[in-house]
Short mmCIF file of C-alpha atoms in Angstrom, two decimals:
data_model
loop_
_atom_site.label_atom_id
_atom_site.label_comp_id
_atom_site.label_asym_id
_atom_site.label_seq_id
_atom_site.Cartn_x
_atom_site.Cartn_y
_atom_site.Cartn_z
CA UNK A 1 39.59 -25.96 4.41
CA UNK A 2 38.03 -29.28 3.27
CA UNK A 3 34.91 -28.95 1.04
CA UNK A 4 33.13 -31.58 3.81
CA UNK A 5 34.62 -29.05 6.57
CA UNK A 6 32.70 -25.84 4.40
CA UNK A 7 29.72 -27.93 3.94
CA UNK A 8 29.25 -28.52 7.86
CA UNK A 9 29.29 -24.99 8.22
CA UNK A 10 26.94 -23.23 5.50
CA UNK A 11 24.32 -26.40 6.15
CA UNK A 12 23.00 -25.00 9.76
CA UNK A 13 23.32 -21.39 8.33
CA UNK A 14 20.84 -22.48 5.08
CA UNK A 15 18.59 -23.97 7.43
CA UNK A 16 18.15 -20.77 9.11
CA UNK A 17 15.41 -19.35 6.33
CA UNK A 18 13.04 -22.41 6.93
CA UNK A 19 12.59 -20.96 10.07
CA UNK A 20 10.54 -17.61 9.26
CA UNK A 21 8.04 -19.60 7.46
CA UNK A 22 7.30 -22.05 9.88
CA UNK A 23 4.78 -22.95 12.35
CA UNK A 24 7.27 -22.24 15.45
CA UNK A 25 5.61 -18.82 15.96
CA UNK A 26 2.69 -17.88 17.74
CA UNK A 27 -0.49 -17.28 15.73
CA UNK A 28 -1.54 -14.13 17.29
CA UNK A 29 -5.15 -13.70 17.77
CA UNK A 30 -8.21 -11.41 16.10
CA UNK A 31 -8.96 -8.26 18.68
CA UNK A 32 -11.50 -5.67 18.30
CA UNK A 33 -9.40 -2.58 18.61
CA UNK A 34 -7.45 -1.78 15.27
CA UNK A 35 -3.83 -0.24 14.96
CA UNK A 36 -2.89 1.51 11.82
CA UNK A 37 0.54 2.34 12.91
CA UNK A 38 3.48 1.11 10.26
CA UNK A 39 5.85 0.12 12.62
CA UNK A 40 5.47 -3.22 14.61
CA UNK A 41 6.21 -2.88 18.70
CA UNK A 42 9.25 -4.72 20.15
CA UNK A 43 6.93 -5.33 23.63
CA UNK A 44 5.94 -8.46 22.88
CA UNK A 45 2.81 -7.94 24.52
CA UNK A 46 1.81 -5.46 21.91
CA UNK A 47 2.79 -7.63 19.61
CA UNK A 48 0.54 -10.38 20.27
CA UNK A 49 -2.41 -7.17 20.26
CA UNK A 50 -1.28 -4.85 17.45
CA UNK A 51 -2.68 -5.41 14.38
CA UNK A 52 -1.66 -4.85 10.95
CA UNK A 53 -4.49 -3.30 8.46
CA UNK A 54 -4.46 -1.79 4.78
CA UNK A 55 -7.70 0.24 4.03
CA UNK A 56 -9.07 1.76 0.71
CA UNK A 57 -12.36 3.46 -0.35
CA UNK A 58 -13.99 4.46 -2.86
CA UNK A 59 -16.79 6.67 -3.00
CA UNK A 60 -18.91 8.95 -6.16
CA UNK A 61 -20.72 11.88 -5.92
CA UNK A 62 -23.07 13.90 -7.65
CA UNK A 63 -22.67 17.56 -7.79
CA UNK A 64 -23.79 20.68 -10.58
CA UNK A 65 -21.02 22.96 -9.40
CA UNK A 66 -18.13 20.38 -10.57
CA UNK A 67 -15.30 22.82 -10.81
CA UNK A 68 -15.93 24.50 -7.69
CA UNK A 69 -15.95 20.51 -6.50
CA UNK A 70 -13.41 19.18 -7.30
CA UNK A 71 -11.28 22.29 -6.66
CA UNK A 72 -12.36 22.07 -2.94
CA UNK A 73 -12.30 18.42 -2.89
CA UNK A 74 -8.10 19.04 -3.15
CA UNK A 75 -8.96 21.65 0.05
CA UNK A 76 -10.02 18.91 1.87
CA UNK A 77 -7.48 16.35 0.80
CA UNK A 78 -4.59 18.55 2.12
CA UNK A 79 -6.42 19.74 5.38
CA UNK A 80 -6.71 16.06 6.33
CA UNK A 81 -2.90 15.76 5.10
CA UNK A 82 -3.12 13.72 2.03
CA UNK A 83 -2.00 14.06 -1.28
CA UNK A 84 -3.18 13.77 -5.04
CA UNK A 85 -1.51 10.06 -6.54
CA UNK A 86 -3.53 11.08 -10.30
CA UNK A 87 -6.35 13.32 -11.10
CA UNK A 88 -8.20 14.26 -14.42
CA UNK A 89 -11.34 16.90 -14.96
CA UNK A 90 -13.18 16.93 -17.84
CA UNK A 91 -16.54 18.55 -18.87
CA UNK A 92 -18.50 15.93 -17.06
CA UNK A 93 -16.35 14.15 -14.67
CA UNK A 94 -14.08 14.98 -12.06
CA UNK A 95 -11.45 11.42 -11.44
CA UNK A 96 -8.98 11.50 -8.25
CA UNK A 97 -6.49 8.69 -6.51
CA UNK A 98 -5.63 10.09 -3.43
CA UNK A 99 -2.99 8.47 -0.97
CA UNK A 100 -4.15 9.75 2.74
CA UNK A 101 -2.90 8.72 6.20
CA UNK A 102 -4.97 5.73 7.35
CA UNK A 103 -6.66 7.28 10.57
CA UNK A 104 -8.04 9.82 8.25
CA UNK A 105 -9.31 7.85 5.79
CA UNK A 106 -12.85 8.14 7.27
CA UNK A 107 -12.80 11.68 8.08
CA UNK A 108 -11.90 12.47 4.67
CA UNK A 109 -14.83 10.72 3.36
CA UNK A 110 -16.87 12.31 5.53
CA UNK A 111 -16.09 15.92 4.56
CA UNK A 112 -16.16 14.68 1.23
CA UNK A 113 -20.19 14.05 1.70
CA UNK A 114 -20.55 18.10 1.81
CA UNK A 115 -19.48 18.81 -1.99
CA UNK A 116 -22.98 16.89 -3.56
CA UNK A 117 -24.84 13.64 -3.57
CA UNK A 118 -23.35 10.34 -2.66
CA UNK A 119 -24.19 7.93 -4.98
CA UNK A 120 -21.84 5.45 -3.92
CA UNK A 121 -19.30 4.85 -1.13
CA UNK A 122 -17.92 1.81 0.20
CA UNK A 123 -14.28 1.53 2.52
CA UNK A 124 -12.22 -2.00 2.33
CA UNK A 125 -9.99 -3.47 4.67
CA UNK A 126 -7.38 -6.08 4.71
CA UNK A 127 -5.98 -7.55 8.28
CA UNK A 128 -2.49 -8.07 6.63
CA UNK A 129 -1.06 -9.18 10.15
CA UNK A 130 -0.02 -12.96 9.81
CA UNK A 131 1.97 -11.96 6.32
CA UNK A 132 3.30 -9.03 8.34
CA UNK A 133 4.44 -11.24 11.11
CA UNK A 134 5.66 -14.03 8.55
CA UNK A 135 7.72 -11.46 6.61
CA UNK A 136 8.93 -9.85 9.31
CA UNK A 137 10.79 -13.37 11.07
CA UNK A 138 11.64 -14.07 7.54
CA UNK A 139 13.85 -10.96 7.44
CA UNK A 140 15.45 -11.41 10.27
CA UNK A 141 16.55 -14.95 9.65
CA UNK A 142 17.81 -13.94 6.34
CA UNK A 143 19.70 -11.19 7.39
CA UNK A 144 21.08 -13.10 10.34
CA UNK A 145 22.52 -16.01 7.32
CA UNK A 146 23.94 -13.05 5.45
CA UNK A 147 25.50 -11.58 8.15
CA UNK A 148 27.13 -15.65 9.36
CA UNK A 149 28.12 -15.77 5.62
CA UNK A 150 30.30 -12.71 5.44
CA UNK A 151 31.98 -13.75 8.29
CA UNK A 152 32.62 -17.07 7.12
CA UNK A 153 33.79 -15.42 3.92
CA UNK A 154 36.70 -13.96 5.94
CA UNK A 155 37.98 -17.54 7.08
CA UNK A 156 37.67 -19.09 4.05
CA UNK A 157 41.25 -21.02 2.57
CA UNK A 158 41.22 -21.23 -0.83
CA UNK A 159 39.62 -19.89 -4.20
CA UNK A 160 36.89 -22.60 -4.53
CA UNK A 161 35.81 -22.31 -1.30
CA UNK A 162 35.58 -18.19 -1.74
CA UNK A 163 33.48 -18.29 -4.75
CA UNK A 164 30.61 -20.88 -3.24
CA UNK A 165 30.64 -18.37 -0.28
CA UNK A 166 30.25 -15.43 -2.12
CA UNK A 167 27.59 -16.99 -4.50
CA UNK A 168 25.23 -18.38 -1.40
CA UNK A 169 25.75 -14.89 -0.07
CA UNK A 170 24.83 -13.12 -3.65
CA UNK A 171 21.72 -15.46 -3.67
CA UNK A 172 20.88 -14.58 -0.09
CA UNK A 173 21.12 -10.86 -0.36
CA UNK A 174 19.31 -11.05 -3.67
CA UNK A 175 16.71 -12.06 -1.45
CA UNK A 176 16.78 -10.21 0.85
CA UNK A 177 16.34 -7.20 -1.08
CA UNK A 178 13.44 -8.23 -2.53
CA UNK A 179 11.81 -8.60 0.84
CA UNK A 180 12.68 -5.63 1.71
CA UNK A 181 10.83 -4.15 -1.19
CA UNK A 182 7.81 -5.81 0.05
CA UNK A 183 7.92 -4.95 3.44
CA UNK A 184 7.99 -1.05 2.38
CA UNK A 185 5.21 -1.46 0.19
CA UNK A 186 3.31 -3.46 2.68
CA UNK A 187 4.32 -1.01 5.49
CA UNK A 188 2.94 1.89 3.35
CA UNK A 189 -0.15 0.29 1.91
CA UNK A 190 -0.68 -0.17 5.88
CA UNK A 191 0.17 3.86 7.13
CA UNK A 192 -1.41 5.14 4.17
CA UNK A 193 -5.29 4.61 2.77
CA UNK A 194 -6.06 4.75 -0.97
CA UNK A 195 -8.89 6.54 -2.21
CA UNK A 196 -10.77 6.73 -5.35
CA UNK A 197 -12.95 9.55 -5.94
CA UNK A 198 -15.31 9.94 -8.81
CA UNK A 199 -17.41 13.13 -9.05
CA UNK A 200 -20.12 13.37 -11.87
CA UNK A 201 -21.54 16.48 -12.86
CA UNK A 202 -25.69 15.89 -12.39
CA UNK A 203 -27.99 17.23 -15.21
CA UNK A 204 -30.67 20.15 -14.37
CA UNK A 205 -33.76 18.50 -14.16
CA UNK A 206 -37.33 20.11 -15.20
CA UNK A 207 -37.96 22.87 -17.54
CA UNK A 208 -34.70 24.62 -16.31
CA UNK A 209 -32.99 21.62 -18.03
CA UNK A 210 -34.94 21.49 -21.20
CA UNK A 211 -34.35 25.19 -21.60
CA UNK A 212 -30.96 25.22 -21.39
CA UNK A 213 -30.78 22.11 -23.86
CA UNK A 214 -32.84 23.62 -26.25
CA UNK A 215 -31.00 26.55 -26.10
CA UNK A 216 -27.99 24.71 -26.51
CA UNK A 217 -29.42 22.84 -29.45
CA UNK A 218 -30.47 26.17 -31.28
CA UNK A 219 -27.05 27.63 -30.75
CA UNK A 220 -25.57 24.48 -32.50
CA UNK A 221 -27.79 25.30 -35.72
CA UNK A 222 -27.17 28.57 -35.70
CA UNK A 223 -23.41 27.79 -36.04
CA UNK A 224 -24.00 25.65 -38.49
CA UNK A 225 -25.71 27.41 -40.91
CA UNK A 226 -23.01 30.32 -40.63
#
């Protein structure tokens, strides 16, 4: 096999990855309804409908039980099938990340509201759909070259022309895996809703307050001077 002969061959299959980039494919259009689901459709009509969304909140509360708080705060994070990412509790301040299936991102929040004051609470989302859609063709196209490579591979005649082969097909699977990384964490940032939950403890107002800080303060001295 002529180098020309190898060149005519692996030329079409490079020109293969322009294609999930371009401008060939449909722009799909904004709807109203929302899907959360991680898995694109094959009907192409619900393809040209779904839509592709990460969501995250955050939200604070205020609360003067914060033990009891933030120990039924993780209650309510596994009832609406979540889980704890990080969490700290300290004397004042009760800090969670919680990973939680998108469609109950909301009604997390909401049950959330019962365990003290909202000070602050706020929900984000990203229509991720066009990269989706982009990385998605891209894939395809990519693993369609690999897959044209390793077959070529088999035919190939001499030494020289086995070792460009199997370094365009190194570069390309190279590649590919690193897509692959990014769909996954695009396809879970899109099933699954982060949330960041701050509860404070809140300070007894009134003479209840200054009592127990004065009592607190006299304690201190009394410490002391033992």
């Amino acid at each position: 096999m002529n180098h020309l002969y190898l060149i005519c061959l692996i030329s079409p299959l490079l020109a293969i990855t322009s294609c999930g980039t371009g401008s060939s494919r449909p722009v799909t259009s904004p709807v109203a309804t929302l899907s959360f689901g991680s898995d694109f459709p094959a009907n192409t009509q619900n393809t040209r409908s779904a839509r592709h969304i990460e969501k995250s909140g955050r939200m604070r509360l205020k609360t003067r039980h914060l033990k009891a708080s933030s120990e039924k705060s993780v209650a309510l994070v596994q009832t609406h099938r979540g889980t704890l990412a990080t969490s700290s509790l300290t004397e004042s301040q009760y800090d969670a990340t919680i990973r939680v299936p998108s469609s109950s991102l909301e009604p997390l929040m909401e049950s959330l509201r019962t365990l003290g004051k909202v000070t602050h609470q706020k929900i984000e989302m990203d229509d991720v759909t066009e990269r989706y859609l982009d990385l998605q063709a891209t894939l395809k196209n990519k693993r369609a070259l690999r897959d044209r490579l390793r077959k070529l591979l088999t035919s190939a005649k001499s030494v020289k022309d086995t070792l460009k082969i199997e370094k365009e097909l190194t570069r390309i699977q190279t590649e590919l895996d690193q897509m692959e990384g990014k769909m996954k964490a695009m396809q879970s940032r899109i099933s699954h809703s982060t949330l960041n939950l701050s509860i404070e403890r809140e300070s007894i107002p009134g003479p209840v307050g200054a009592v127990s800080k004065s009592v607190g303060w006299i304690f201190g001295k009394l410490i002391r001077l033992n």
